[in-house]
Amino acid sequence: MQERLKELQQEALEGVNKATGLKQLNDIRVSYLGKKGPITEVLKGMGKLSAEERPVMGALANEVRDAISAAIEEKQKLLEQAEIEEKLAKETIDVTLPGRPITQGNHHPLTSLIEEIEDLFIGMGYTIAEGPEVEQDYYNFEALNLPKGHPARDMQDSFYITEETLLRTHTSPVQARTMERNEEKGPIKIICPGKVYRRDNDDATHSHQFMQIEGLVIDENIRMSDLKGTLDVFAKKIFGEDREIRLRPSFFPFTEPSVEMDISCKICGGAGCSVCKGTGWIEILGAGMVHPNVLEMAGYDSKKYTGFAFGMGPERIAMLKYGVDDIRHFYTNDIRFLKQFAKHE
Ligand code: DAH
């Protein structure tokens, strides 16, 4: 019996030594140490041994079993390590290969320009206000001194959704909403950028959807000179310090007096060219002193408070600033056009 155990140990250790894979090693474990294995078989025969022999044989059998499992364990570690190394070797990454370049996008030119204008006004103490694009007739027209049937409504061909709702034709309704919302009926200083919609046929200078930025300042003693000073700063910061502005009388139902602001033409320096249509001036925006009716309708005391407002179109400003000749370029998303406005830092 002793012999048999020694033999088994020898055989098993040889097998372990030769094993080249984890599966093979596991088979060895099962066949030598398992319940149906030869060692168990040998131990079963212990009943026939004398009382003196039994503990000696038992101790030997345990020794053999321990030796085999220790050998298996050790080999298992080696094989596992080899497996990991093989995997690592197979999956090596060649870090010297040049990477695939990531194409980096850039802000849309209108987004950049609107942010530039926002920053400028935030620097002058304004906050940004927003309003809905699907607007009520009341805020889009009536609260701006444009009652139903007013002929000036035709200045802005509208997309009506129901009798009382439409896609806003300008960002001016945000003025009315902000004044109405102001519970103290106190000072306001906002600009409101956003999309507006008009029933226009698209061409080089018209789009059925475009952007506007509205400005509104309400306080005691706000005067036309405040408006002029503000617009002068705006024009010089956006178009260049050498630009002059001029205010021309105009008409908007929500302002009185109303003006349009022109900037001096940079291309001809005022001499007259095709861009300024020979006048030396280019129209940029509409503005004026907030009409007392507009203040009163929003609950303001028009004896105490005055204000100015202005509205501009970022597309037009971008076209002049960057020399773009067709408004549709901003909306057709031709990557060759958009890429020209990438800022390379
Ligand atoms: N809402 C006008 C338009 O879309 C632009 C405008 C003119 C806005 C004068 C104003 C303003 O706030 O005072 O044509």
Short mmCIF file of C-alpha atoms and ligand atoms in Angstrom, two decimals:
data_model
loop_
_atom_site.label_atom_id
_atom_site.label_comp_id
_atom_site.label_asym_id
_atom_site.label_seq_id
_atom_site.Cartn_x
_atom_site.Cartn_y
_atom_site.Cartn_z
CA MET A 1 0.00 0.00 0.00
CA GLN A 2 2.84 2.29 0.88
CA GLU A 3 4.43 1.49 -2.46
CA ARG A 4 1.22 2.20 -4.31
CA LEU A 5 0.89 5.61 -2.66
CA LYS A 6 4.48 6.55 -3.52
CA GLU A 7 3.89 5.43 -7.08
CA LEU A 8 0.75 7.53 -7.34
CA GLN A 9 2.58 10.57 -6.00
CA GLN A 10 5.34 10.08 -8.54
CA GLU A 11 2.89 9.66 -11.42
CA ALA A 12 0.80 12.66 -10.40
CA LEU A 13 3.80 14.94 -10.00
CA GLU A 14 5.10 13.93 -13.41
CA GLY A 15 1.69 14.67 -14.90
CA VAL A 16 1.63 18.09 -13.23
CA ASN A 17 5.08 18.81 -14.52
CA LYS A 18 4.12 18.01 -18.09
CA ALA A 19 0.77 19.83 -18.01
CA THR A 20 0.71 22.67 -20.49
CA GLY A 21 -2.75 24.08 -19.85
CA LEU A 22 -5.14 24.85 -17.02
CA LYS A 23 -7.70 22.39 -18.31
CA GLN A 24 -5.17 19.55 -18.31
CA LEU A 25 -4.13 20.50 -14.79
CA ASN A 26 -7.68 20.41 -13.61
CA ASP A 27 -8.13 16.93 -15.11
CA ILE A 28 -5.14 15.77 -13.09
CA ARG A 29 -6.62 17.24 -9.93
CA VAL A 30 -9.90 15.48 -10.49
CA SER A 31 -8.38 12.15 -11.41
CA TYR A 32 -5.90 11.92 -8.49
CA LEU A 33 -7.58 13.83 -5.71
CA GLY A 34 -11.25 13.37 -6.60
CA LYS A 35 -13.69 11.12 -4.73
CA LYS A 36 -13.29 8.37 -7.31
CA GLY A 37 -9.51 8.81 -7.57
CA PRO A 38 -6.86 6.20 -6.75
CA ILE A 39 -5.82 7.80 -3.45
CA THR A 40 -9.34 7.58 -2.12
CA GLU A 41 -9.37 4.02 -3.41
CA VAL A 42 -6.21 3.22 -1.43
CA LEU A 43 -7.60 4.82 1.71
CA LYS A 44 -10.70 2.70 1.43
CA GLY A 45 -8.51 -0.37 1.86
CA MET A 46 -7.19 0.92 5.24
CA GLY A 47 -9.87 -1.06 7.07
CA LYS A 48 -7.91 -4.20 6.42
CA LEU A 49 -4.76 -2.86 8.10
CA SER A 50 -3.69 -3.51 11.68
CA ALA A 51 -4.21 -0.86 14.38
CA GLU A 52 -0.47 0.05 14.37
CA GLU A 53 -0.23 0.36 10.60
CA ARG A 54 -3.34 2.46 10.17
CA PRO A 55 -2.08 5.86 11.54
CA VAL A 56 1.22 5.49 9.67
CA MET A 57 -0.56 4.82 6.41
CA GLY A 58 -3.08 7.60 7.07
CA ALA A 59 -0.29 10.09 7.65
CA LEU A 60 1.45 8.98 4.47
CA ALA A 61 -1.73 9.24 2.42
CA ASN A 62 -2.23 12.82 3.69
CA GLU A 63 1.35 13.67 2.86
CA VAL A 64 0.94 12.37 -0.69
CA ARG A 65 -2.30 14.26 -1.14
CA ASP A 66 -0.77 17.49 0.17
CA ALA A 67 2.28 17.11 -2.04
CA ILE A 68 0.11 16.65 -5.13
CA SER A 69 -2.18 19.59 -4.38
CA ALA A 70 0.78 21.83 -3.57
CA ALA A 71 2.35 20.90 -6.92
CA ILE A 72 -0.93 21.54 -8.74
CA GLU A 73 -1.36 24.92 -7.06
CA GLU A 74 2.12 26.02 -7.94
CA LYS A 75 1.76 24.91 -11.53
CA GLN A 76 -1.60 26.64 -11.75
CA LYS A 77 -0.01 29.95 -10.78
CA LEU A 78 2.67 29.50 -13.41
CA LEU A 79 0.14 28.66 -16.11
CA GLU A 80 -2.10 31.58 -15.20
CA GLN A 81 0.84 33.96 -15.29
CA ALA A 82 1.85 32.58 -18.69
CA GLU A 83 -1.71 33.06 -19.94
CA ILE A 84 -1.72 36.74 -18.87
CA GLU A 85 1.64 37.33 -20.48
CA GLU A 86 0.50 35.75 -23.71
CA LYS A 87 -2.63 37.92 -23.72
CA LEU A 88 -0.61 41.07 -23.06
CA ALA A 89 1.81 40.22 -25.81
CA LYS A 90 -1.06 39.67 -28.24
CA GLU A 91 -2.82 42.92 -27.33
CA THR A 92 0.14 45.27 -27.38
CA ILE A 93 -0.68 48.69 -28.73
CA ASP A 94 1.78 50.36 -31.00
CA VAL A 95 1.86 53.80 -29.41
CA THR A 96 4.05 55.11 -32.18
CA LEU A 97 1.20 54.87 -34.72
CA PRO A 98 -0.11 58.33 -35.54
CA GLY A 99 -3.66 58.83 -34.19
CA ARG A 100 -6.71 59.63 -36.28
CA PRO A 101 -7.26 63.38 -36.16
CA ILE A 102 -10.48 64.51 -34.45
CA THR A 103 -12.28 67.10 -36.49
CA GLN A 104 -13.07 69.97 -34.21
CA GLY A 105 -16.22 71.96 -34.78
CA ASN A 106 -16.67 75.67 -34.17
CA HIS A 107 -19.41 77.98 -33.11
CA HIS A 108 -21.87 79.08 -35.74
CA PRO A 109 -21.00 82.66 -36.76
CA LEU A 110 -24.37 83.93 -35.52
CA THR A 111 -23.86 82.25 -32.15
CA SER A 112 -20.43 83.86 -31.81
CA LEU A 113 -21.72 87.28 -32.79
CA ILE A 114 -24.73 87.09 -30.46
CA GLU A 115 -22.42 86.07 -27.61
CA GLU A 116 -20.12 88.97 -28.41
CA ILE A 117 -23.06 91.39 -28.32
CA GLU A 118 -24.38 89.80 -25.11
CA ASP A 119 -20.97 90.19 -23.45
CA LEU A 120 -20.82 93.81 -24.48
CA PHE A 121 -24.19 94.63 -22.94
CA ILE A 122 -23.62 92.49 -19.84
CA GLY A 123 -20.51 94.63 -19.34
CA MET A 124 -22.79 97.68 -19.30
CA GLY A 125 -25.00 96.17 -16.59
CA TYR A 126 -27.70 94.53 -18.71
CA THR A 127 -29.17 91.10 -18.04
CA ILE A 128 -30.45 88.62 -20.64
CA ALA A 129 -34.19 88.05 -20.92
CA GLU A 130 -36.08 85.51 -22.98
CA GLY A 131 -39.61 84.95 -24.14
CA PRO A 132 -41.66 82.39 -26.07
CA GLU A 133 -41.40 82.01 -29.84
CA VAL A 134 -45.07 81.02 -30.02
CA GLU A 135 -46.48 84.29 -28.78
CA GLN A 136 -49.85 85.80 -28.00
CA ASP A 137 -51.18 88.46 -30.31
CA TYR A 138 -51.48 90.64 -27.20
CA TYR A 139 -47.72 90.74 -26.45
CA ASN A 140 -46.56 90.69 -30.06
CA PHE A 141 -48.79 93.61 -31.07
CA GLU A 142 -51.37 95.03 -28.69
CA ALA A 143 -49.14 95.63 -25.67
CA LEU A 144 -46.74 97.37 -28.07
CA ASN A 145 -49.31 99.95 -29.09
CA LEU A 146 -50.41 98.02 -32.16
CA PRO A 147 -54.14 97.41 -31.62
CA LYS A 148 -56.05 95.03 -33.88
CA GLY A 149 -56.54 96.58 -37.30
CA HIS A 150 -53.57 98.93 -36.91
CA PRO A 151 -52.04 99.40 -40.38
CA ALA A 152 -48.47 99.00 -39.02
CA ARG A 153 -49.23 95.33 -38.35
CA ASP A 154 -48.75 94.86 -42.06
CA MET A 155 -45.09 95.88 -41.66
CA GLN A 156 -44.58 92.39 -40.28
CA ASP A 157 -46.34 89.62 -42.19
CA SER A 158 -47.12 87.04 -39.57
CA PHE A 159 -47.55 83.29 -39.21
CA TYR A 160 -50.75 82.96 -37.19
CA ILE A 161 -51.45 79.69 -35.40
CA THR A 162 -54.87 80.65 -34.04
CA GLU A 163 -56.62 84.06 -33.98
CA GLU A 164 -54.79 84.92 -30.80
CA THR A 165 -51.45 83.13 -31.19
CA LEU A 166 -48.67 83.48 -33.73
CA LEU A 167 -44.96 82.89 -34.22
CA ARG A 168 -43.51 86.11 -32.86
CA THR A 169 -42.54 88.55 -35.61
CA HIS A 170 -39.98 90.35 -33.47
CA THR A 171 -38.36 90.13 -30.03
CA SER A 172 -40.18 93.28 -28.84
CA PRO A 173 -42.89 91.24 -27.03
CA VAL A 174 -40.20 90.32 -24.48
CA GLN A 175 -40.16 94.06 -23.58
CA ALA A 176 -43.85 93.99 -22.81
CA ARG A 177 -43.58 90.73 -20.87
CA THR A 178 -40.61 91.92 -18.81
CA MET A 179 -42.30 95.21 -17.89
CA GLU A 180 -45.53 93.45 -17.01
CA ARG A 181 -43.69 90.87 -14.86
CA ASN A 182 -41.76 93.52 -12.92
CA GLU A 183 -43.79 93.77 -9.73
CA GLU A 184 -42.13 96.90 -8.35
CA LYS A 185 -42.64 98.65 -11.71
CA GLY A 186 -39.06 99.83 -11.29
CA PRO A 187 -35.91 100.06 -13.43
CA ILE A 188 -35.17 97.48 -16.15
CA LYS A 189 -32.04 96.90 -18.24
CA ILE A 190 -32.26 93.90 -20.53
CA ILE A 191 -31.37 92.53 -23.90
CA CYS A 192 -33.34 89.68 -25.42
CA PRO A 193 -31.80 87.63 -28.21
CA GLY A 194 -33.99 85.10 -29.99
CA LYS A 195 -35.59 83.69 -33.13
CA VAL A 196 -38.38 85.49 -34.94
CA TYR A 197 -40.57 84.51 -37.91
CA ARG A 198 -42.11 86.38 -40.83
CA ARG A 199 -44.14 85.36 -43.84
CA ASP A 200 -41.41 86.43 -46.27
CA ASN A 201 -40.09 84.68 -49.35
CA ASP A 202 -36.49 83.67 -48.76
CA ASP A 203 -33.94 85.51 -50.89
CA ALA A 204 -30.49 87.03 -50.42
CA THR A 205 -31.72 89.48 -47.77
CA HIS A 206 -34.89 87.83 -46.42
CA SER A 207 -35.49 84.71 -44.41
CA HIS A 208 -38.78 83.41 -43.00
CA GLN A 209 -36.91 82.81 -39.74
CA PHE A 210 -34.12 84.97 -38.42
CA MET A 211 -32.64 86.32 -35.21
CA GLN A 212 -33.19 89.57 -33.38
CA ILE A 213 -31.72 91.19 -30.31
CA GLU A 214 -33.99 93.53 -28.44
CA GLY A 215 -32.79 96.02 -25.87
CA LEU A 216 -34.81 97.82 -23.21
CA VAL A 217 -33.82 100.29 -20.52
CA ILE A 218 -36.39 101.76 -18.14
CA ASP A 219 -35.60 104.15 -15.32
CA GLU A 220 -36.24 107.66 -14.11
CA ASN A 221 -34.75 110.36 -16.36
CA ILE A 222 -33.77 108.11 -19.26
CA ARG A 223 -33.25 110.33 -22.26
CA MET A 224 -32.55 110.13 -25.97
CA SER A 225 -28.92 111.00 -25.24
CA ASP A 226 -28.64 107.77 -23.16
CA LEU A 227 -29.87 105.82 -26.17
CA LYS A 228 -27.46 107.57 -28.50
CA GLY A 229 -24.48 107.02 -26.17
CA THR A 230 -25.33 103.34 -25.77
CA LEU A 231 -25.69 102.77 -29.51
CA ASP A 232 -22.45 104.62 -30.17
CA VAL A 233 -20.56 102.31 -27.79
CA PHE A 234 -22.25 99.30 -29.41
CA ALA A 235 -21.35 100.37 -32.97
CA LYS A 236 -17.73 101.13 -32.14
CA LYS A 237 -17.20 97.88 -30.21
CA ILE A 238 -18.79 95.68 -32.84
CA PHE A 239 -17.73 97.40 -36.07
CA GLY A 240 -14.58 99.29 -35.06
CA GLU A 241 -13.60 102.42 -33.16
CA ASP A 242 -13.44 104.47 -36.36
CA ARG A 243 -17.17 104.09 -37.04
CA GLU A 244 -19.58 107.01 -36.74
CA ILE A 245 -23.28 106.62 -36.09
CA ARG A 246 -26.22 108.77 -37.07
CA LEU A 247 -29.83 108.62 -35.97
CA ARG A 248 -32.54 109.25 -38.58
CA PRO A 249 -36.17 109.93 -37.68
CA SER A 250 -38.35 106.89 -38.31
CA PHE A 251 -41.58 105.31 -37.13
CA PHE A 252 -42.34 102.40 -34.83
CA PRO A 253 -45.66 102.24 -32.99
CA PHE A 254 -43.96 101.30 -29.71
CA THR A 255 -41.52 104.20 -29.59
CA GLU A 256 -41.92 107.95 -29.70
CA PRO A 257 -39.78 109.46 -31.06
CA SER A 258 -38.48 106.61 -33.21
CA VAL A 259 -35.18 106.47 -35.03
CA GLU A 260 -33.13 104.26 -37.24
CA MET A 261 -29.42 104.07 -36.66
CA ASP A 262 -26.89 104.06 -39.47
CA ILE A 263 -23.16 103.48 -39.25
CA SER A 264 -20.62 105.05 -41.54
CA CYS A 265 -19.62 102.78 -44.40
CA LYS A 266 -16.24 101.23 -43.82
CA ILE A 267 -15.75 100.14 -47.40
CA CYS A 268 -15.84 103.61 -48.97
CA GLY A 269 -15.17 105.62 -45.81
CA GLY A 270 -18.27 107.71 -46.48
CA ALA A 271 -17.67 108.55 -50.13
CA GLY A 272 -20.45 106.21 -51.34
CA CYS A 273 -20.21 102.71 -52.80
CA SER A 274 -22.44 99.78 -53.77
CA VAL A 275 -22.62 98.40 -50.22
CA CYS A 276 -23.95 101.70 -48.80
CA LYS A 277 -25.87 102.39 -51.99
CA GLY A 278 -23.94 105.57 -52.57
CA THR A 279 -24.99 107.21 -49.29
CA GLY A 280 -21.90 106.57 -47.15
CA TRP A 281 -24.20 105.18 -44.42
CA ILE A 282 -25.56 101.73 -43.66
CA GLU A 283 -28.76 101.10 -41.71
CA ILE A 284 -28.22 98.86 -38.70
CA LEU A 285 -31.18 98.97 -36.31
CA GLY A 286 -34.40 100.54 -35.14
CA ALA A 287 -34.75 102.28 -31.80
CA GLY A 288 -36.56 104.99 -29.89
CA MET A 289 -37.98 106.21 -26.60
CA VAL A 290 -40.54 103.75 -25.21
CA HIS A 291 -44.04 105.02 -26.05
CA PRO A 292 -45.97 106.15 -22.94
CA ASN A 293 -48.84 103.87 -23.99
CA VAL A 294 -46.51 100.86 -23.83
CA LEU A 295 -45.35 101.83 -20.34
CA GLU A 296 -48.92 102.41 -19.12
CA MET A 297 -50.21 99.13 -20.58
CA ALA A 298 -47.55 97.27 -18.59
CA GLY A 299 -48.59 99.12 -15.42
CA TYR A 300 -45.78 101.68 -15.35
CA ASP A 301 -46.27 105.32 -14.40
CA SER A 302 -45.16 107.06 -17.59
CA LYS A 303 -44.88 110.39 -15.72
CA LYS A 304 -42.20 108.92 -13.48
CA TYR A 305 -40.45 106.46 -15.78
CA THR A 306 -39.08 106.80 -19.27
CA GLY A 307 -37.04 104.37 -21.30
CA PHE A 308 -35.40 103.56 -24.57
CA ALA A 309 -35.55 100.43 -26.70
CA PHE A 310 -33.80 99.12 -29.74
CA GLY A 311 -34.02 96.09 -31.99
CA MET A 312 -31.37 94.71 -34.29
CA GLY A 313 -30.87 91.77 -36.62
CA PRO A 314 -27.68 89.77 -35.97
CA GLU A 315 -27.73 88.33 -39.51
CA ARG A 316 -27.54 91.79 -41.01
CA ILE A 317 -24.80 92.78 -38.60
CA ALA A 318 -22.85 89.59 -39.36
CA MET A 319 -23.29 90.14 -43.11
CA LEU A 320 -21.80 93.62 -42.82
CA LYS A 321 -19.11 92.67 -40.33
CA TYR A 322 -17.89 89.63 -42.26
CA GLY A 323 -18.86 90.60 -45.81
CA VAL A 324 -21.46 87.84 -46.32
CA ASP A 325 -23.65 88.52 -49.37
CA ASP A 326 -26.56 86.13 -48.79
CA ILE A 327 -28.51 85.60 -45.54
CA ARG A 328 -29.27 82.00 -46.58
CA HIS A 329 -25.64 81.04 -45.95
CA PHE A 330 -26.39 81.21 -42.22
CA TYR A 331 -29.07 78.55 -42.49
CA THR A 332 -27.96 76.13 -45.20
CA ASN A 333 -25.15 74.73 -43.04
CA ASP A 334 -22.56 74.43 -45.78
CA ILE A 335 -19.54 73.33 -43.80
CA ARG A 336 -17.19 75.28 -46.13
CA PHE A 337 -18.99 78.49 -45.17
CA LEU A 338 -19.17 77.73 -41.45
CA LYS A 339 -15.53 76.65 -41.22
CA GLN A 340 -14.36 80.13 -42.19
CA PHE A 341 -15.52 81.38 -38.81
CA ALA A 342 -13.46 78.95 -36.73
CA LYS A 343 -11.31 80.77 -34.24
CA HIS A 344 -7.80 79.36 -34.29
CA GLU A 345 -6.27 79.80 -30.89
N1 DAH B 1 -39.31 95.34 -33.47
C1 DAH B 1 -38.75 96.11 -34.58
C2 DAH B 1 -38.74 95.27 -35.82
O1 DAH B 1 -38.74 94.08 -35.72
C3 DAH B 1 -37.36 96.58 -34.25
C4 DAH B 1 -37.36 97.60 -33.21
C5 DAH B 1 -37.45 98.92 -33.51
C6 DAH B 1 -37.34 97.24 -31.87
C7 DAH B 1 -37.47 99.91 -32.56
C8 DAH B 1 -37.36 98.22 -30.88
C9 DAH B 1 -37.43 99.56 -31.26
O2 DAH B 1 -37.30 97.94 -29.59
O3 DAH B 1 -37.44 100.49 -30.30
O4 DAH B 1 -38.69 95.80 -36.87
#
